[in-house]
Short mmCIF file of C-alpha atoms in Angstrom, two decimals:
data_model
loop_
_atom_site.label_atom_id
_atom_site.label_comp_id
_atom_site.label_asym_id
_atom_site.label_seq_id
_atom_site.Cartn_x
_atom_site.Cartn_y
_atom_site.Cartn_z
CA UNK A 3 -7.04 -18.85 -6.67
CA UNK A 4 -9.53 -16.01 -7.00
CA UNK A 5 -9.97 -14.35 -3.56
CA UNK A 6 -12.34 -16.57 -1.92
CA UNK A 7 -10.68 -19.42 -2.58
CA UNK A 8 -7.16 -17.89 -1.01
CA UNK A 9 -9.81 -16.65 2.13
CA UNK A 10 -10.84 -19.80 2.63
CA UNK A 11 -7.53 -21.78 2.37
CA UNK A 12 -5.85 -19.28 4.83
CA UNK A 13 -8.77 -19.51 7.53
CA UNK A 14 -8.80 -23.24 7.38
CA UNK A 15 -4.98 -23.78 7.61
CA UNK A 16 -5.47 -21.11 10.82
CA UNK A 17 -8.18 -23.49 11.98
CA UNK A 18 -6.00 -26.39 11.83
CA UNK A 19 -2.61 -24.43 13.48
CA UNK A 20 -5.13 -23.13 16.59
CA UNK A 21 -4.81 -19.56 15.24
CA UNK A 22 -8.00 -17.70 16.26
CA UNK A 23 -10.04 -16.53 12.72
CA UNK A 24 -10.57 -12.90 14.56
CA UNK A 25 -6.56 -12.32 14.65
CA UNK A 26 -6.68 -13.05 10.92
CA UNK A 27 -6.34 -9.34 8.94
CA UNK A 28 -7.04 -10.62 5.25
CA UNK A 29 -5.15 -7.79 3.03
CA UNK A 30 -5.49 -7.00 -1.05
CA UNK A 31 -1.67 -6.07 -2.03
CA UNK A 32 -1.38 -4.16 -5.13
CA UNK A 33 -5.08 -4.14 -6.42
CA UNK A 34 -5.26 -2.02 -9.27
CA UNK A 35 -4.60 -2.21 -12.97
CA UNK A 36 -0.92 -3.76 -12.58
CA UNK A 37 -1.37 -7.24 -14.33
CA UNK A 38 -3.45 -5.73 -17.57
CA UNK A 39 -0.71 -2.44 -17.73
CA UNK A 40 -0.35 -3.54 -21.55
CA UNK A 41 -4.40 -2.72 -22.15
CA UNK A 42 -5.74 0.25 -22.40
CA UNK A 43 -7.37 2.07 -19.42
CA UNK A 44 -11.36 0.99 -20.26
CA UNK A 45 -10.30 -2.52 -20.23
CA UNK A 46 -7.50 -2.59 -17.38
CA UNK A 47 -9.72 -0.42 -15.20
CA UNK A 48 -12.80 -2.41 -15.80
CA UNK A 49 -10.85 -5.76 -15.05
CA UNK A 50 -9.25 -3.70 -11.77
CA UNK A 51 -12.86 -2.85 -10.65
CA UNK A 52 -13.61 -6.51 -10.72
CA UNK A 53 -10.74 -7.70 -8.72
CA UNK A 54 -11.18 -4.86 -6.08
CA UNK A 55 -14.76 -6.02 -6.01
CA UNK A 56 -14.00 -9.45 -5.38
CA UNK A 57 -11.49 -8.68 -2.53
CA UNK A 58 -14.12 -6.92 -0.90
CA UNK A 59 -17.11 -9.34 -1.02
CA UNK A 60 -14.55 -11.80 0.39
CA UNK A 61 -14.13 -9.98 3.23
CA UNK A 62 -10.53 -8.39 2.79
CA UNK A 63 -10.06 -5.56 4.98
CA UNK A 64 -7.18 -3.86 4.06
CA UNK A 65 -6.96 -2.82 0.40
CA UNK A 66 -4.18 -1.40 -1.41
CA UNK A 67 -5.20 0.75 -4.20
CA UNK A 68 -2.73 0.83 -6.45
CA UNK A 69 -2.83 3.11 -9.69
CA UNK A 70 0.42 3.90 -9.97
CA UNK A 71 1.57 2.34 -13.16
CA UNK A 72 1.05 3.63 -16.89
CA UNK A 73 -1.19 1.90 -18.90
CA UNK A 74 -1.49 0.75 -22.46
CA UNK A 75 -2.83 4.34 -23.50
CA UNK A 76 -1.24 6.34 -21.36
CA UNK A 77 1.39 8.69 -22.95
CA UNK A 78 5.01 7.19 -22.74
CA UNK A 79 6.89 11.30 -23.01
CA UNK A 80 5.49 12.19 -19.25
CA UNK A 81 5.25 10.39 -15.83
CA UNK A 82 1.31 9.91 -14.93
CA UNK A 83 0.28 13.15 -12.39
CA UNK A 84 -1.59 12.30 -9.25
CA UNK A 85 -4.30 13.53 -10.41
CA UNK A 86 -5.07 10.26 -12.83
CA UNK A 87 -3.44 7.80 -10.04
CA UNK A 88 -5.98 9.54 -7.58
CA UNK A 89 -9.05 9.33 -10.05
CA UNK A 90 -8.23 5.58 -11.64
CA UNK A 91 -7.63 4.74 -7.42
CA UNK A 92 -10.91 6.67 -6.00
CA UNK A 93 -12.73 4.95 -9.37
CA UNK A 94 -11.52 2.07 -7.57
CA UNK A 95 -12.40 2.66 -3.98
CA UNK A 96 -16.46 3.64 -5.12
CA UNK A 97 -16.65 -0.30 -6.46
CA UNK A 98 -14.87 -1.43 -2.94
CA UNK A 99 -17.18 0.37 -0.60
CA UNK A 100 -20.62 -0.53 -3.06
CA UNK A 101 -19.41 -4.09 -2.64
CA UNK A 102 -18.47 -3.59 1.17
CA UNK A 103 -22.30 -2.17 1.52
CA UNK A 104 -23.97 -5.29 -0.19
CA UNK A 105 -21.71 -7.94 1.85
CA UNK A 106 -23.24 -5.97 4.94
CA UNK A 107 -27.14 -6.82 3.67
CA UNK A 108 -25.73 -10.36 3.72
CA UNK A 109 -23.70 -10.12 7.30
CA UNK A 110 -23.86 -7.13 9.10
CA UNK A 111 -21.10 -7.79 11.64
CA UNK A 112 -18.84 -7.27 8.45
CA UNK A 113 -15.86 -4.69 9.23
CA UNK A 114 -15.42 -1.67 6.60
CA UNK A 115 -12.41 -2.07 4.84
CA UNK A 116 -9.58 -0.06 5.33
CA UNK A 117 -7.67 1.71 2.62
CA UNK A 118 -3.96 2.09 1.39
CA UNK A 119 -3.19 5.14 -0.87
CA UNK A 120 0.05 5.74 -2.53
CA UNK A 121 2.22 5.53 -5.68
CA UNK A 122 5.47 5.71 -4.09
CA UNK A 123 5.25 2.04 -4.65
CA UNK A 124 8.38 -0.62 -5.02
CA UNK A 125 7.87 -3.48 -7.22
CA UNK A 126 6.15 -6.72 -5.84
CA UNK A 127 8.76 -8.93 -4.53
CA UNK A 128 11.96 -6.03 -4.50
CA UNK A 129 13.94 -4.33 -6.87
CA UNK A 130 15.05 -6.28 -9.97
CA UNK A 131 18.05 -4.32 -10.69
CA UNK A 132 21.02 -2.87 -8.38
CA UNK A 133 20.74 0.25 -6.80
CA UNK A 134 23.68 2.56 -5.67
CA UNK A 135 20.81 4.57 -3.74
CA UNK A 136 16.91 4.51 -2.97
CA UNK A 137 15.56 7.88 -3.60
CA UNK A 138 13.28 8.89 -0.65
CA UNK A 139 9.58 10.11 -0.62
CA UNK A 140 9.81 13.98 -0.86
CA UNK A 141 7.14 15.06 1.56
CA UNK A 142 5.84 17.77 -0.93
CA UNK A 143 5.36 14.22 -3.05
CA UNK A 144 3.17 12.87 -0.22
CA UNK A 145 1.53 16.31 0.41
CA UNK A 146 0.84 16.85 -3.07
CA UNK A 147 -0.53 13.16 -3.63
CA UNK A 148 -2.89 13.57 -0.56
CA UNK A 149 -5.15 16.67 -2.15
CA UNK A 150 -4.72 15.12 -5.35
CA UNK A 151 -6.99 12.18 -2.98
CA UNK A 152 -8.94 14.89 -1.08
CA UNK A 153 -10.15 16.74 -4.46
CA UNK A 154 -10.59 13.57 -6.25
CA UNK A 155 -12.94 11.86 -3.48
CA UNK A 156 -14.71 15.31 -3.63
CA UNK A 157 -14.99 15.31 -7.30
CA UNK A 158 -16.00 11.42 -7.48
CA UNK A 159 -19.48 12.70 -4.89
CA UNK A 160 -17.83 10.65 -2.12
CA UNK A 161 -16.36 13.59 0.12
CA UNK A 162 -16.03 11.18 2.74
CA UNK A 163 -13.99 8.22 1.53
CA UNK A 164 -11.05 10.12 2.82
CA UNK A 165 -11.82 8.67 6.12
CA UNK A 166 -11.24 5.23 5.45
CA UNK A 167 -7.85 5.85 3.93
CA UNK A 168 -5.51 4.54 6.99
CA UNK A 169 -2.11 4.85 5.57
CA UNK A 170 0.09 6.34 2.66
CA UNK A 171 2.74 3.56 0.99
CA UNK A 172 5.77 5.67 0.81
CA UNK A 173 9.33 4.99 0.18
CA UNK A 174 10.85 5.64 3.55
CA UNK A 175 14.59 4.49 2.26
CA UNK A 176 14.58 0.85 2.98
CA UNK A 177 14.54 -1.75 -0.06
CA UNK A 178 16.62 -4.96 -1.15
CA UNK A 179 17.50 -6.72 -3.99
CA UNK A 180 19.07 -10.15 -5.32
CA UNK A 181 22.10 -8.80 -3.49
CA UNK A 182 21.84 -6.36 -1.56
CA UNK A 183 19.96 -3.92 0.96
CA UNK A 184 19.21 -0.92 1.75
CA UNK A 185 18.99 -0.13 5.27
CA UNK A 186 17.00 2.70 7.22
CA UNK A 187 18.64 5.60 7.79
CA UNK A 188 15.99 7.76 9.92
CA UNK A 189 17.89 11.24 9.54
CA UNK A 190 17.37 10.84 6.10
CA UNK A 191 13.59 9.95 6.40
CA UNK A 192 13.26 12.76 8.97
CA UNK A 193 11.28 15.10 6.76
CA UNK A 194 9.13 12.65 5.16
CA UNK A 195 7.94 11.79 8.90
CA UNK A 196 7.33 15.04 9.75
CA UNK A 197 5.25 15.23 7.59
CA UNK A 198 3.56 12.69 8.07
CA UNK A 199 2.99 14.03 11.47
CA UNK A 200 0.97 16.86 10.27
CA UNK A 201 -1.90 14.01 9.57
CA UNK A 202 -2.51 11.98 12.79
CA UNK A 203 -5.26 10.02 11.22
CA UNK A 204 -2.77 8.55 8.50
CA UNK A 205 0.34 6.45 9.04
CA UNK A 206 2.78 5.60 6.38
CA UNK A 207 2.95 1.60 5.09
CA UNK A 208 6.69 0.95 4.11
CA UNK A 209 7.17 -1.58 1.41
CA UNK A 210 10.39 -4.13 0.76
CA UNK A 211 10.83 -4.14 4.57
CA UNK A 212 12.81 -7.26 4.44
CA UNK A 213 15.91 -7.93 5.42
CA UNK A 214 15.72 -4.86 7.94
CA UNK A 215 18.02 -5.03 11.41
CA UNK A 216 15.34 -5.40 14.05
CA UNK A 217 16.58 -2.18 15.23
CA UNK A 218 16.22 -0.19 12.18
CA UNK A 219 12.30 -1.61 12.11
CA UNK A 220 12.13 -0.36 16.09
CA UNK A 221 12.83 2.86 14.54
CA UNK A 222 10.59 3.10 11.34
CA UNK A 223 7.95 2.30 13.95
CA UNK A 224 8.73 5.07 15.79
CA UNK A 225 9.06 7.65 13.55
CA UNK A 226 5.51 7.19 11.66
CA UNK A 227 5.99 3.66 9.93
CA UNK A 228 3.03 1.86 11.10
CA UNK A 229 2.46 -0.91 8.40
CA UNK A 230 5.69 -2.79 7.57
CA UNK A 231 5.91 -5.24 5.12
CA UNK A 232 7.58 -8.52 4.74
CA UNK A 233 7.42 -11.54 2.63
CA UNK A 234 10.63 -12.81 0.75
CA UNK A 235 12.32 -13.22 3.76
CA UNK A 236 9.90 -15.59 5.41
CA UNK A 237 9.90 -17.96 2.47
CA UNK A 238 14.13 -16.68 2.21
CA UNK A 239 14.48 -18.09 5.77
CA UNK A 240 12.82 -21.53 5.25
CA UNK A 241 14.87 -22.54 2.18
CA UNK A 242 18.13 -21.46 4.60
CA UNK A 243 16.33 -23.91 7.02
CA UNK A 244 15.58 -26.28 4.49
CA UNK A 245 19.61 -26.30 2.59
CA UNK A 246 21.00 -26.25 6.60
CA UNK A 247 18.63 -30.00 7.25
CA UNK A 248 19.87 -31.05 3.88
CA UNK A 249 23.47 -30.30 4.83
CA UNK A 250 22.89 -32.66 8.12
CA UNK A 251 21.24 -35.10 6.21
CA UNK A 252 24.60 -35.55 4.01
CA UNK A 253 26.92 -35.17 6.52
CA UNK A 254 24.66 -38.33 8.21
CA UNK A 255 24.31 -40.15 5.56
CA UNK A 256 26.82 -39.60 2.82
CA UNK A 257 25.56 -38.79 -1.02
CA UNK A 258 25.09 -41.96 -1.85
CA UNK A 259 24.54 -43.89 1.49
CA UNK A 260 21.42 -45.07 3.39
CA UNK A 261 20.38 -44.30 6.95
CA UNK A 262 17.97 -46.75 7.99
CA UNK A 263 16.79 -48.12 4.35
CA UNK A 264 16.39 -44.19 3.19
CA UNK A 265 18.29 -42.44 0.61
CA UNK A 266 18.93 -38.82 0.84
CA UNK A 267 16.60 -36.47 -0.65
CA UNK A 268 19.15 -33.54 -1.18
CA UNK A 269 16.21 -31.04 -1.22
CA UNK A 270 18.71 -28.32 -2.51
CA UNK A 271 19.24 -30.48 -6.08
CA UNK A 272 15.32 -30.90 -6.05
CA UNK A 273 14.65 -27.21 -5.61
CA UNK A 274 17.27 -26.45 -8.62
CA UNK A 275 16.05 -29.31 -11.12
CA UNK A 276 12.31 -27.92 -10.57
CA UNK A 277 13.03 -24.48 -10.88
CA UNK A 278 15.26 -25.02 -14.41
CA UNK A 279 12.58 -26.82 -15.36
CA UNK A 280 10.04 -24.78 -14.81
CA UNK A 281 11.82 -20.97 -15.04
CA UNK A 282 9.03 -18.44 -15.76
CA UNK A 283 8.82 -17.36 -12.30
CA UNK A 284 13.04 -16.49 -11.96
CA UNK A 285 13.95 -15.70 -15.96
CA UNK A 286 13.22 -12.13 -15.37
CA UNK A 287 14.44 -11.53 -12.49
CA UNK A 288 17.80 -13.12 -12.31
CA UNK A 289 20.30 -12.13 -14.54
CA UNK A 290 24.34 -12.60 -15.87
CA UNK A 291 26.02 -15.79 -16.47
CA UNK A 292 24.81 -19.56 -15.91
CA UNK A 293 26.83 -19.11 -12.77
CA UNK A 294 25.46 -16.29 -11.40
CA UNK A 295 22.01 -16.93 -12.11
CA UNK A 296 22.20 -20.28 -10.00
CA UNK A 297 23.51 -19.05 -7.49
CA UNK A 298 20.67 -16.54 -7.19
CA UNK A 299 18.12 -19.50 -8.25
CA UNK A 300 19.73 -20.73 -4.48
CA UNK A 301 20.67 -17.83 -2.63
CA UNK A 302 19.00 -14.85 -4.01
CA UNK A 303 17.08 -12.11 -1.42
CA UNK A 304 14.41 -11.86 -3.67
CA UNK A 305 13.69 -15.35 -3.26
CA UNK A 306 12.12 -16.77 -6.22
CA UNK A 307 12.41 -20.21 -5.12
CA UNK A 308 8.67 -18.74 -3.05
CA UNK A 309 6.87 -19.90 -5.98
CA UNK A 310 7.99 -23.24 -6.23
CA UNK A 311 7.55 -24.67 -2.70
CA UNK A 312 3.61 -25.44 -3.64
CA UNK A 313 4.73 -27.96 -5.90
CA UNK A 314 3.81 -32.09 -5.52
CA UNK A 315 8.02 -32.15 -6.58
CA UNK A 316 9.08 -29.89 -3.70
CA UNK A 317 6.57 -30.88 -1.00
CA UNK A 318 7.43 -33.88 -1.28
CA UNK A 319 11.06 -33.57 -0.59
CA UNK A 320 10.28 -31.39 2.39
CA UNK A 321 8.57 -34.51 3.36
CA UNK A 322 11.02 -37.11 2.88
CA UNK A 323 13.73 -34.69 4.47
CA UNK A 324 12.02 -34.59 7.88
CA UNK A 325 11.74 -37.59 7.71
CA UNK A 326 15.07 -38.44 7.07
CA UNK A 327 15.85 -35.84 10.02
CA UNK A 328 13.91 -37.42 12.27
CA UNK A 329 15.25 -41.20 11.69
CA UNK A 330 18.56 -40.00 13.11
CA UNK A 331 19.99 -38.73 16.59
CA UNK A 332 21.26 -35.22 15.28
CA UNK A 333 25.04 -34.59 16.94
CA UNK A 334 24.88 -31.36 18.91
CA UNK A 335 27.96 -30.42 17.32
CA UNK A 336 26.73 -31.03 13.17
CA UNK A 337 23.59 -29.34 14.58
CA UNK A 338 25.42 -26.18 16.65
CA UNK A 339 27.91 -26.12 12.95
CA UNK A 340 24.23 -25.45 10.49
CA UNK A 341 21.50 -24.80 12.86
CA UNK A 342 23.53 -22.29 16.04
CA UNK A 343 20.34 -20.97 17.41
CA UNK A 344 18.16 -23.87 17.44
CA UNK A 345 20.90 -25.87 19.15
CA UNK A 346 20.90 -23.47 21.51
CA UNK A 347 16.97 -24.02 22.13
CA UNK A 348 17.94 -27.95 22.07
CA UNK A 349 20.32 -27.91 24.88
CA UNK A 350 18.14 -25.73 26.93
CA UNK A 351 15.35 -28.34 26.32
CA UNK A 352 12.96 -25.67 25.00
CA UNK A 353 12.74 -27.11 21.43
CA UNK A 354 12.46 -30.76 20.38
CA UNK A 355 14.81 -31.58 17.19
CA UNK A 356 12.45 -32.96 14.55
CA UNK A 357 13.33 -31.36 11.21
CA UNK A 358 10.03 -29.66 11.00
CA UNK A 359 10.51 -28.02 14.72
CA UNK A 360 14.08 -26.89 13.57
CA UNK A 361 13.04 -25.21 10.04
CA UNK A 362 9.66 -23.78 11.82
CA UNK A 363 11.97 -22.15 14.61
CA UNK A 364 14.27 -20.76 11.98
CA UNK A 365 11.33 -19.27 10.30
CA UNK A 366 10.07 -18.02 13.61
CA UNK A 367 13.64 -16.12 13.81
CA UNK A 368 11.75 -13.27 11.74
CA UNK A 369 9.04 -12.50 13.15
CA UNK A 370 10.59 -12.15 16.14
CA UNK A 371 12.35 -9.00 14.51
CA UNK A 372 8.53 -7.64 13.72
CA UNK A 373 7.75 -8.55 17.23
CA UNK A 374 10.35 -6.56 18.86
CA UNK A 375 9.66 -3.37 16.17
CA UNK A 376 5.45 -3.73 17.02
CA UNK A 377 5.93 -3.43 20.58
#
């Protein structure tokens, strides 16, 4: 989808849930050069500027500007300074703000967009590879990264695009992998917030927040986090849903039986067959043996299996396992041995059992963990 499209398919599944468009913050995530690294900068930049450009005239209002990675003819001896992340990024907030100031001649209730700064940045999705230790954001990193920003903007004849930057993406200790997490530790981030401190009108956006104890979020929050981000563990916590229905649904029905006419799907063989089949979105992640690599293709924290619940093969299995679910009288005791909290919610009377109530509610488990952190 370019980012129209994705605008318009959020807002109109928000119109159809009964979420309000106004509580809708549409966010760019890693705009920058990342997906042309290979070219050299002319072309990557030039392809950035359009992306960043199209984000805007969407109406995105939080943009990442990310310029962190080397590109194609970038020297391969040395690290890039912050001085070429801050130029390539403020190259890249002059196209956002031109295009924010036409979309305002079209509708000027439009909101400025808001801008993320930083190349303490993880990976999209989490680390690929195990780590004994995540190395923490020096704050004379930060500090340093910040004038390189100031000068730059000042340099670039646009003194005051310093203003719109809102937060610094920093790594504040917190990360996860196929196996593993890193929790927050906020002695160890104590500095780094300090720091931060020193700026009141700039919080700092942690990355990789998955996976977090609610607790541990509570405390980023408080000590300067202000932007955390999750996503693998959403999409992690409906396939656990998804596998726990599917585990009901044989214990029902039997592998091979029939519960009124209906086969079982077993959504967990589906999800493997589709993602075998199709493995460009896994391959590179997931690594070892045959053995270990399916049982991260199932059970993995990076969650790869994300990318393959859009498909006509998976949807429809979702499908025809609710519906299985909801052909049956679930036993409180099969659904108290997969399912402990909803049950829980079903004996109090507070949540009907359908299979898509159950796996929505599981779902609903994590942001309950942001909720609590927010507050």
């Amino acid at each position: 989808m370019m980012p129209e499209d994705y605008k318009n398919y959020i807002l109109n599944m928000a119109d159809e849930m009964g979420c309000r468009r106004e509580n809708i913050i549409l966010g760019g995530d890693h705009l920058g050069p990342l997906t042309w690294a290979d070219e050299p900068e002319k072309d990557a930049m030039a392809k950035a500027k359009e992306l960043v450009r199209l984000f805007t005239l969407a109406g995105y209002t939080k943009i990442h500007l990310d310029t962190s990675m080397r590109l194609g003819d970038d020297p391969l001896d040395r690290p890039l300074t912050d001085e070429t992340i801050a130029r390539r990024g403020v190259e890249l907030y002059k196209v956002s703000i031109g295009a924010y100031e036409k979309l305002r001649e079209e509708n000027p209730e439009a909101l400025r967009p808001s801008y993320i700064i930083g190349s303490e940045v993880p990976i999209p999705g989490g680390s690929q590879e195990e780590e004994n230790s995540v190395v923490i954001t020096k704050p004379e990193a930060m500090e340093h990264m910040l004038s390189a920003y100031r000068a730059e903007f000042k340099a670039q004849g646009v003194e005051d695009g310093i203003n719109d930057v809102i937060a610094v993406v920093v790594q504040p200790g917190v990360e996860f992998g196929n196996d593993e997490v890193h929790i927050y530790d906020r002695e160890e981030a104590r500095s780094l917030c300090e720091a931060c401190r020193k700026h009141p009108e700039i919080m700092l956006e942690g990355h990789s927040t998955d996976y977090q104890p609610k607790e541990a979020l509570k405390e980023m929050v408080e000590d300067g986090v202000g932007i955390l981000k999750v996503g693998p563990q959403i999409t992690f916590a409906l396939r656990e849903a998804l596998f726990a229905l599917s585990h009901i649904e044989k214990a029902l029905i039997g592998e091979d039986g029939l519960i009124n006419g209906r086969k079982p799907v077993d959504f967990p063989a589906v999800m493997e067959k589709v993602m075998v089949d199709n493995p460009k979105d896994w391959i590179k992640h997931y690594h070892g043996d045959e053995t270990s690599k399916k049982m991260d293709r199932k059970f993995s924290l990076s969650d790869r299996c994300r990318y393959y619940f859009s498909t006509d093969e998976v949807q429809d299995a979702i499908k025809g396992l609710y519906e299985n679910i909801d052909s049956v009288s679930i036993p409180l005791g099969l659904l108290h041995q997969y399912m402990p909290h909803q049950y829980h919610k079903v004996l109090e009377g507070t949540l009907v059992p359908s299979g898509e109530n159950l796996a929505t509610d599981h779902v609903r488990e994590v942001f309950y963990h942001y909720e609590y952190a927010a507050k």
